mmCIF file of N, CA and C in Angstrom:
data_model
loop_
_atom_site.group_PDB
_atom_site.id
_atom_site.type_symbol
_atom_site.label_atom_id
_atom_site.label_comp_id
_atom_site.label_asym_id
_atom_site.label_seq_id
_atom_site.Cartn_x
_atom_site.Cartn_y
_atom_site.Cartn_z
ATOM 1 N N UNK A 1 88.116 153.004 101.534
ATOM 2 C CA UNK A 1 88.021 151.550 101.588
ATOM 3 C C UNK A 1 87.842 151.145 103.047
ATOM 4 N N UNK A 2 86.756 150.503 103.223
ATOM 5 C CA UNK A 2 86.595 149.883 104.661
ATOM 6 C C UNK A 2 86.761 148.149 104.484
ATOM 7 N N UNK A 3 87.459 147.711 105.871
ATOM 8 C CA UNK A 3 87.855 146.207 105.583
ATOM 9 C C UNK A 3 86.756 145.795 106.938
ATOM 10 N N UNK A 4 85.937 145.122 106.361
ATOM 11 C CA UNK A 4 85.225 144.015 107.262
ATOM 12 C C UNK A 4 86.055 142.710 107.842
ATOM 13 N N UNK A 5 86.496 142.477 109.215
ATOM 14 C CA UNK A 5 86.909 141.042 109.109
ATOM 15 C C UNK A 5 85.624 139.970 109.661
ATOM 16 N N UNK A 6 85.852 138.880 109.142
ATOM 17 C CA UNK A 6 84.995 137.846 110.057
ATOM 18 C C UNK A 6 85.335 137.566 111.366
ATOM 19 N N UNK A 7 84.281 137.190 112.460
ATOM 20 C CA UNK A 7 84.309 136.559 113.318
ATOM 21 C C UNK A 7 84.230 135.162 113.090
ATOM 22 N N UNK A 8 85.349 134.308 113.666
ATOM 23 C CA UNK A 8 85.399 132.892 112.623
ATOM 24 C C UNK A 8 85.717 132.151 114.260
ATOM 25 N N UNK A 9 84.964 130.724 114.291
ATOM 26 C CA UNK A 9 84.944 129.835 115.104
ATOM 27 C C UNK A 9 84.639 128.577 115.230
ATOM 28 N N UNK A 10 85.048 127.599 115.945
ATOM 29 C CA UNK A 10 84.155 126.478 115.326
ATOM 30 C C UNK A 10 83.603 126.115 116.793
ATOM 31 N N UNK A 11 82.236 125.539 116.014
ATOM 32 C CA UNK A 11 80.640 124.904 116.519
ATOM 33 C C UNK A 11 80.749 124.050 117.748
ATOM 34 N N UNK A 12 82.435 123.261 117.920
ATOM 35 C CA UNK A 12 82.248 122.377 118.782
ATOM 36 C C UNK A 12 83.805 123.025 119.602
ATOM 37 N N UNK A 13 82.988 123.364 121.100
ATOM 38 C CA UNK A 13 84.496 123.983 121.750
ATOM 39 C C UNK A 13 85.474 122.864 121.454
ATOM 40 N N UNK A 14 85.118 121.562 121.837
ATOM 41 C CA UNK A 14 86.613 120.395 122.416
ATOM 42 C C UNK A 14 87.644 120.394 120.669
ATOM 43 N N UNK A 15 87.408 121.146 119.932
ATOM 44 C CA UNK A 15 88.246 121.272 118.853
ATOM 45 C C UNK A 15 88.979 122.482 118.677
ATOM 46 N N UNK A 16 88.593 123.486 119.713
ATOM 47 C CA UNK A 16 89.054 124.574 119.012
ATOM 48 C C UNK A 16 90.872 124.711 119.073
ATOM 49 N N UNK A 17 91.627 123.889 120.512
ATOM 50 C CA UNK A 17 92.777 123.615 119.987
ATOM 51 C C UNK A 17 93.527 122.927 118.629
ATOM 52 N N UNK A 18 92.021 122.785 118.484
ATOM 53 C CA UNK A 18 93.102 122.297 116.635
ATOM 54 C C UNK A 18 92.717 122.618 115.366
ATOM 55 N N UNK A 19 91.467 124.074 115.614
ATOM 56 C CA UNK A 19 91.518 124.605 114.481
ATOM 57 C C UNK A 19 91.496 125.830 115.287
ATOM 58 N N UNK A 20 92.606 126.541 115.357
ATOM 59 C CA UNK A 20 92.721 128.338 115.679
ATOM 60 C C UNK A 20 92.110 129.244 115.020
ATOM 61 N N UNK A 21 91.745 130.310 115.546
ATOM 62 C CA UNK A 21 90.965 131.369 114.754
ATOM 63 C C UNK A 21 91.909 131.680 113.803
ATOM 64 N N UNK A 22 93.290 131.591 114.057
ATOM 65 C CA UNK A 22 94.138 132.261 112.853
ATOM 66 C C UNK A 22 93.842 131.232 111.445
ATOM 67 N N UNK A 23 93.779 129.750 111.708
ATOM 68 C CA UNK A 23 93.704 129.010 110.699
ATOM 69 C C UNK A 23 92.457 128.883 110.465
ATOM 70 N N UNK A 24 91.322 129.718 110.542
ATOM 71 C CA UNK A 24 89.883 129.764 110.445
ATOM 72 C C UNK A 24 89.812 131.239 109.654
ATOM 73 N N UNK A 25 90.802 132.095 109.955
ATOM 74 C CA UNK A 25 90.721 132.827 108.911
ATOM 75 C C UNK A 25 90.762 132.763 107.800
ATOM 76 N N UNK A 26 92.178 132.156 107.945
ATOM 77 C CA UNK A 26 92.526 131.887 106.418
ATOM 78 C C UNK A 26 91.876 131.414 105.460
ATOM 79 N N UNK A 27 91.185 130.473 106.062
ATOM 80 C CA UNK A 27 90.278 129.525 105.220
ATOM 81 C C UNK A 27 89.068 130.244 104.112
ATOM 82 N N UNK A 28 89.105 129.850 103.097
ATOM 83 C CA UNK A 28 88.815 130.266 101.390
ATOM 84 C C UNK A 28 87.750 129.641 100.888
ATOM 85 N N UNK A 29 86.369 129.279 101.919
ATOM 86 C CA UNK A 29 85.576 128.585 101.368
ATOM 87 C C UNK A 29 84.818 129.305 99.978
ATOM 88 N N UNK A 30 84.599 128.542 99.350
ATOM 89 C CA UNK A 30 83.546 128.421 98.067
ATOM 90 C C UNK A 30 82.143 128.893 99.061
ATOM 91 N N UNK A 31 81.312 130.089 98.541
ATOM 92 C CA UNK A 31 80.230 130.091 99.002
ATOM 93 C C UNK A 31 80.014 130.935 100.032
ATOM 94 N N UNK A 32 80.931 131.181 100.821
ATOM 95 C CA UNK A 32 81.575 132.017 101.655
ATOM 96 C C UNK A 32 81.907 133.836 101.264
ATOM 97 N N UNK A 33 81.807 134.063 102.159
ATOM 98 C CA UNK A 33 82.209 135.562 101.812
ATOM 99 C C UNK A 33 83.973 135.328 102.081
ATOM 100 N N UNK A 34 84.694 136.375 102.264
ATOM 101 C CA UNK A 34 85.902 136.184 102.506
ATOM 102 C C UNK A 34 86.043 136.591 104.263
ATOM 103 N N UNK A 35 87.141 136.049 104.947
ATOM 104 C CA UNK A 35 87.654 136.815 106.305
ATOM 105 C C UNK A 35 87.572 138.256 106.386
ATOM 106 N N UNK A 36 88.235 138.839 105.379
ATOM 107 C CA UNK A 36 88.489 140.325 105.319
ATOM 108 C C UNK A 36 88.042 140.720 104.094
ATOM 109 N N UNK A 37 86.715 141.416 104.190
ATOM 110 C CA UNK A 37 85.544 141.715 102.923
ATOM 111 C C UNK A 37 86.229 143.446 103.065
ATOM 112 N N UNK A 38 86.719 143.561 102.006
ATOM 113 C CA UNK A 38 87.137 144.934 101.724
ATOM 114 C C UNK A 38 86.030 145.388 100.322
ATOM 115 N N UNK A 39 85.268 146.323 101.033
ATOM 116 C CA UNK A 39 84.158 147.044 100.241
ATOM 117 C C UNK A 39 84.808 148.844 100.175
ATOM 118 N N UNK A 40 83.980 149.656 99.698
ATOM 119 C CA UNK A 40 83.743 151.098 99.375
ATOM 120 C C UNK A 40 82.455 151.504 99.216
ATOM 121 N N UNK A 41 82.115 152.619 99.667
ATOM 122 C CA UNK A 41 80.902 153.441 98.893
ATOM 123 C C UNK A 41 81.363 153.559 97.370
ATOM 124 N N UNK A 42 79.996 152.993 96.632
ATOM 125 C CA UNK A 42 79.989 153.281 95.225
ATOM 126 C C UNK A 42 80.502 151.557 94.681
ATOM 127 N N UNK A 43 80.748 150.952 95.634
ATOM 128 C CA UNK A 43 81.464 149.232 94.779
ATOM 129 C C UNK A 43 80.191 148.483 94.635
ATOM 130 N N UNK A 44 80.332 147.798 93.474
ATOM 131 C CA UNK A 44 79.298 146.687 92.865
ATOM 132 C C UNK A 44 79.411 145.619 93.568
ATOM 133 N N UNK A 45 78.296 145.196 94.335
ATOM 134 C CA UNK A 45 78.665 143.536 94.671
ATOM 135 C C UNK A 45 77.542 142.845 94.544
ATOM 136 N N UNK A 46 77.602 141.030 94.745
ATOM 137 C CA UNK A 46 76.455 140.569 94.270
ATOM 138 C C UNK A 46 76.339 139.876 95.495
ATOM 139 N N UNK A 47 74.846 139.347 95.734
ATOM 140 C CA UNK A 47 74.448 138.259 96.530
ATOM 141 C C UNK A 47 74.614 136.813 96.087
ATOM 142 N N UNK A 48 75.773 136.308 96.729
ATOM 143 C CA UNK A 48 75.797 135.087 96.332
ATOM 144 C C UNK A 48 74.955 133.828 97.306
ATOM 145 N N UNK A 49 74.211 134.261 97.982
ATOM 146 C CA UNK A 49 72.930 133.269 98.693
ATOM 147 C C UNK A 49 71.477 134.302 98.337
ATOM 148 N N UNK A 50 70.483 133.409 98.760
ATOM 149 C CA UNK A 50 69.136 134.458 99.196
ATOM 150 C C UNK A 50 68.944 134.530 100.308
ATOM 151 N N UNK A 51 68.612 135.625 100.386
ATOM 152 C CA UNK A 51 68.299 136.129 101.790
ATOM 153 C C UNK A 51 66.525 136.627 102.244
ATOM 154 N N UNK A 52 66.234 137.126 101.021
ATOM 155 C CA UNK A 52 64.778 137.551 100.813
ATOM 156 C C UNK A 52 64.476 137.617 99.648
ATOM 157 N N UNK A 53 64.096 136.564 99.422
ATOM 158 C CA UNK A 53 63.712 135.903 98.000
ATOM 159 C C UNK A 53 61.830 136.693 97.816
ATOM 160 N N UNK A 54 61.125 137.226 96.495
ATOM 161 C CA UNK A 54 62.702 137.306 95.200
ATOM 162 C C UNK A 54 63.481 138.159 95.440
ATOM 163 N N UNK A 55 63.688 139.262 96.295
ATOM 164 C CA UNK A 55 64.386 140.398 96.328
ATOM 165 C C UNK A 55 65.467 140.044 96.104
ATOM 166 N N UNK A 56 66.507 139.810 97.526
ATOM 167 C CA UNK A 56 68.008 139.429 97.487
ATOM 168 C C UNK A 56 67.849 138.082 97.540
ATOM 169 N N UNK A 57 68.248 137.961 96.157
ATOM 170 C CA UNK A 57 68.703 136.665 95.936
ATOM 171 C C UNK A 57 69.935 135.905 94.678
ATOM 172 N N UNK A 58 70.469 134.965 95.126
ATOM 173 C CA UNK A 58 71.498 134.825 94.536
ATOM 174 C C UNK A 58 71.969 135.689 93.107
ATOM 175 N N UNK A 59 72.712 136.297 93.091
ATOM 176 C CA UNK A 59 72.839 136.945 91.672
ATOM 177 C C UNK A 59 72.816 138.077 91.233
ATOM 178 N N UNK A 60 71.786 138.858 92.641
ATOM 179 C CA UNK A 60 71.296 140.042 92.410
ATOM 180 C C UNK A 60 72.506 140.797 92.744
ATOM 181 N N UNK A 61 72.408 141.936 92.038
ATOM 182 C CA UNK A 61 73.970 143.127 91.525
ATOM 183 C C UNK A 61 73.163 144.258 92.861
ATOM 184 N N UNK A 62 74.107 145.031 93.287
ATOM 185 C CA UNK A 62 73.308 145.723 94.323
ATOM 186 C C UNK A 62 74.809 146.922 94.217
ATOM 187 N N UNK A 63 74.278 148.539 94.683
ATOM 188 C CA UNK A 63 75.619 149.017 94.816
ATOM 189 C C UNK A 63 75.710 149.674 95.878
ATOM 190 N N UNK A 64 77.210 149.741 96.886
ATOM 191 C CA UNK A 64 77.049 149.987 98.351
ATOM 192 C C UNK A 64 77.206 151.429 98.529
ATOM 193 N N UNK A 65 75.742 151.949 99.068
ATOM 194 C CA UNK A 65 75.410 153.240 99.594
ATOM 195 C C UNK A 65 75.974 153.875 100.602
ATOM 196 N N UNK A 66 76.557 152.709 101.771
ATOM 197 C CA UNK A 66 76.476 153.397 103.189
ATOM 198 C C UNK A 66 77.145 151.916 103.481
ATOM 199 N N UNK A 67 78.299 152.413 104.611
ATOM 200 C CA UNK A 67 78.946 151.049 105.145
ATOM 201 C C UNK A 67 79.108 151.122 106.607
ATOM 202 N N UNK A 68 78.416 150.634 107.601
ATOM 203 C CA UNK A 68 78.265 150.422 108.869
ATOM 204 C C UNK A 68 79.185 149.046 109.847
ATOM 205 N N UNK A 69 79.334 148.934 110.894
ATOM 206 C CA UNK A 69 79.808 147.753 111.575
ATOM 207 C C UNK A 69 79.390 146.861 111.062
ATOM 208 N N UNK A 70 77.894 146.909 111.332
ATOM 209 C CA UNK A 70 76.958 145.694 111.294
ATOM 210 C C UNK A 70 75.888 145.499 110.133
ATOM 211 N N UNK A 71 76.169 146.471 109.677
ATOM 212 C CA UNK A 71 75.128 146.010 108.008
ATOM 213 C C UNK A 71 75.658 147.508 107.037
ATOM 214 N N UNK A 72 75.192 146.388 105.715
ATOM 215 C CA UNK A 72 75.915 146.883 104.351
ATOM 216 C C UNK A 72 74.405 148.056 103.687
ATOM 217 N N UNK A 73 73.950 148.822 103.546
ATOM 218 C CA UNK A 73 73.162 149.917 102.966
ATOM 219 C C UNK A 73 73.427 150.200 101.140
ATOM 220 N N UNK A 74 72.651 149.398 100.654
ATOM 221 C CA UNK A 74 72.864 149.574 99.181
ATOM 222 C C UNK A 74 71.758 149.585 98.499
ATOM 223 N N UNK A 75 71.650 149.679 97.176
ATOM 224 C CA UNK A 75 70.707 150.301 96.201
ATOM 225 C C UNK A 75 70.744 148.599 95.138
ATOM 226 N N UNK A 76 69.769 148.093 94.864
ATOM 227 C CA UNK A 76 69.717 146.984 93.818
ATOM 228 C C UNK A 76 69.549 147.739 92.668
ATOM 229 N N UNK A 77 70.447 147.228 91.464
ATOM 230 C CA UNK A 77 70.768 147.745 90.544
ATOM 231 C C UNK A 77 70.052 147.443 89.015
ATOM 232 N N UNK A 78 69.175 146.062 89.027
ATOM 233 C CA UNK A 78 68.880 145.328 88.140
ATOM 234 C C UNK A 78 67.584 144.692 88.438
ATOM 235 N N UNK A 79 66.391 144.945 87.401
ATOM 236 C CA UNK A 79 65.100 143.548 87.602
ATOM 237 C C UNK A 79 64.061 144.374 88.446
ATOM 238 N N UNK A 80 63.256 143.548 88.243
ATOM 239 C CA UNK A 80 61.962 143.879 89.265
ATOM 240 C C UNK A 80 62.310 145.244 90.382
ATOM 241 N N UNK A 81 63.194 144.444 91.357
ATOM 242 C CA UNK A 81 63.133 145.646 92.204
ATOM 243 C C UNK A 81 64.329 146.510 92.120
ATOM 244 N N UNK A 82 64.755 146.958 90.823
ATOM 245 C CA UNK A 82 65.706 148.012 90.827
ATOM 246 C C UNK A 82 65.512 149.350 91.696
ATOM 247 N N UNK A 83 66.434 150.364 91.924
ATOM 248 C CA UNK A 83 66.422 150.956 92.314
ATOM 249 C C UNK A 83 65.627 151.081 94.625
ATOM 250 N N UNK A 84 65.048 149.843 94.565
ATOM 251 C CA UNK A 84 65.180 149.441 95.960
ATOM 252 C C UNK A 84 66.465 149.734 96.803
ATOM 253 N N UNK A 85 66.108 150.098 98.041
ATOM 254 C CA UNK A 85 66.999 150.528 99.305
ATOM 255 C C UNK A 85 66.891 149.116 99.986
ATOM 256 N N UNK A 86 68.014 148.221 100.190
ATOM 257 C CA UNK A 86 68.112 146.776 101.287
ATOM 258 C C UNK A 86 69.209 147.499 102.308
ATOM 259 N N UNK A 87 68.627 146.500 103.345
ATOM 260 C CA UNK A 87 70.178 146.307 104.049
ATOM 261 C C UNK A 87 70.556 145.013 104.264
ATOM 262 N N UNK A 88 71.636 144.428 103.903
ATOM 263 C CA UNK A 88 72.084 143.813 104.231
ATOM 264 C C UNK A 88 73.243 143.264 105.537
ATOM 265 N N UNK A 89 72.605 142.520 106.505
ATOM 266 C CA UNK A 89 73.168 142.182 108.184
ATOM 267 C C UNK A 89 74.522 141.172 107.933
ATOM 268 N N UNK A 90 75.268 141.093 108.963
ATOM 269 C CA UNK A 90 76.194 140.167 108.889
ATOM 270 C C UNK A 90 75.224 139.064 109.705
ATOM 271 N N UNK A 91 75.558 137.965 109.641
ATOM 272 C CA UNK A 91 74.714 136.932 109.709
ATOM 273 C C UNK A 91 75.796 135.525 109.500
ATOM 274 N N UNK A 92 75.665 134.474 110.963
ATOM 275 C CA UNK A 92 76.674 133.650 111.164
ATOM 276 C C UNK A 92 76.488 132.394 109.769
ATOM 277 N N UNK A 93 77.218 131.786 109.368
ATOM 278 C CA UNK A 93 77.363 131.294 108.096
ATOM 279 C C UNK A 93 77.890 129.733 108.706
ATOM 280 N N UNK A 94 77.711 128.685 108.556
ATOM 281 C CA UNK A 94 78.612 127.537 108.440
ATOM 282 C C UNK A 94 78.490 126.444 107.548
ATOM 283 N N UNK A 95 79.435 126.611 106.927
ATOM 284 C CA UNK A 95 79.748 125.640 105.949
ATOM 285 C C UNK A 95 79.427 124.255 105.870
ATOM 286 N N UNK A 96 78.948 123.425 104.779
ATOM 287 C CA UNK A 96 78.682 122.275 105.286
ATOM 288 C C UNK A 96 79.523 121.039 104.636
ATOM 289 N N UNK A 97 80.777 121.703 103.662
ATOM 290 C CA UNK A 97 81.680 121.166 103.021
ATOM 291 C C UNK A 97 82.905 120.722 103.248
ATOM 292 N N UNK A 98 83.297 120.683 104.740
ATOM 293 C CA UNK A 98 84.211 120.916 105.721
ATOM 294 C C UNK A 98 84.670 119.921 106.350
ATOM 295 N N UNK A 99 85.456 119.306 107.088
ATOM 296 C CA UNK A 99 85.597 117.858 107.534
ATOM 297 C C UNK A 99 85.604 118.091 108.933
ATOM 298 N N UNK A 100 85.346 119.656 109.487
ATOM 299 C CA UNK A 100 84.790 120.010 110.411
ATOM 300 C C UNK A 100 83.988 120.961 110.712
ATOM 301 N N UNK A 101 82.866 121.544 111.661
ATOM 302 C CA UNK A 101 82.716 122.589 111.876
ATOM 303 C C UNK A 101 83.071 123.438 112.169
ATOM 304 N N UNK A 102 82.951 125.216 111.414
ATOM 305 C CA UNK A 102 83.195 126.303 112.008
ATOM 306 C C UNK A 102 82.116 127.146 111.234
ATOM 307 N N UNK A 103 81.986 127.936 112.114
ATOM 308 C CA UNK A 103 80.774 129.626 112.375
ATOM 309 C C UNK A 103 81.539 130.637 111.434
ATOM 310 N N UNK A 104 81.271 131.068 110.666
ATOM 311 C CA UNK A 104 81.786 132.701 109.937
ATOM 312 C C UNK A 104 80.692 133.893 110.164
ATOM 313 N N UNK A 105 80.920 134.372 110.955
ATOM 314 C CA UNK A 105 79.723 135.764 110.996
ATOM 315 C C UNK A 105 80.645 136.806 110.300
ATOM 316 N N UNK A 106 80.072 137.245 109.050
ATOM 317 C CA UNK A 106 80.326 138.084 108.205
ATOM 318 C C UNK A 106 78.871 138.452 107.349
ATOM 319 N N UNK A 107 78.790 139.475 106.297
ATOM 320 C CA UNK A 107 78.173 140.146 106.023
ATOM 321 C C UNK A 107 77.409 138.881 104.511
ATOM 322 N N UNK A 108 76.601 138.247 104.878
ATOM 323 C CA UNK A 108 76.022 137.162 104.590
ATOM 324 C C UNK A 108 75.959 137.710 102.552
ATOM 325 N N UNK A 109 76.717 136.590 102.121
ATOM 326 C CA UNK A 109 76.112 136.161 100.837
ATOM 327 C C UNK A 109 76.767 137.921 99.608
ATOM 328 N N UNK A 110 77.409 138.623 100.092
ATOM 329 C CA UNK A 110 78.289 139.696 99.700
ATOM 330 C C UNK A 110 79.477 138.933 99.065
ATOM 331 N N UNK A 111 79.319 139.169 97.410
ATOM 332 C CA UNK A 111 81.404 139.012 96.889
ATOM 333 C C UNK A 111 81.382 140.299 96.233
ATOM 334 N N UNK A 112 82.474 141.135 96.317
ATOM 335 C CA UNK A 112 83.266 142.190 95.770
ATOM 336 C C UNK A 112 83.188 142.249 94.763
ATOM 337 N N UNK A 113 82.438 142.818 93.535
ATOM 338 C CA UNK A 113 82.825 142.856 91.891
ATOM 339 C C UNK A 113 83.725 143.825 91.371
ATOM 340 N N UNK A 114 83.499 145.279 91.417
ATOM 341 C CA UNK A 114 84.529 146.366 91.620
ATOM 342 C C UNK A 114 84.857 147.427 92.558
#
């Protein structure tokens, strides 16, 4: 089991005394990957954004081959381009549901299935 954490920040320095990286972790957005993306070789996960449409795109089931710092190495599992080799990059994310800004660089559009 390898644990990915996010790099989490927000967009506008003159705030960052009042949202801490610790309370930027925590945070549970919808849409979002998580702070701490705990994957494996051999785990199912899906793309919950597109990234390279039609390829990776929302929905698509993919399973993780190879797990690096900076990008996820997996096999698409389903459709047109089954059996395809992607990689998937971590890639900065910000929310637009928020009553403020903050940055999540994590491994873009990845949720955990098993």
């Amino acid at each position: 089991m390898h644990s990915f954490k996010s790099i989490d920040c927000v967009t506008n320095e003159d705030e960052a005394t009042n949202y801490p990286i610790e309370f930027l972790n925590s945070l549970d957005v919808p849409g979002l990957p998580p702070h701490n993306l705990r994957l494996k070789v051999g785990s199912v996960v899906i793309m919950l954004r597109n990234i390279n449409q039609p390829k990776l795109c929302n929905g698509t089931r993919l399973v993780v081959r190879k797990l690096m710092n900076n990008v996820i190495y997996a096999t698409i599992l389903k459709g047109k381009f089954k059996g395809e080799e992607v990689l998937i990059p971590r890639i900065p994310m910000i929310p637009t549901d928020m009553p403020f800004e903050f940055k999540r660089l994590q491994f873009r559009s990845v949720l955990h299935l098993s």
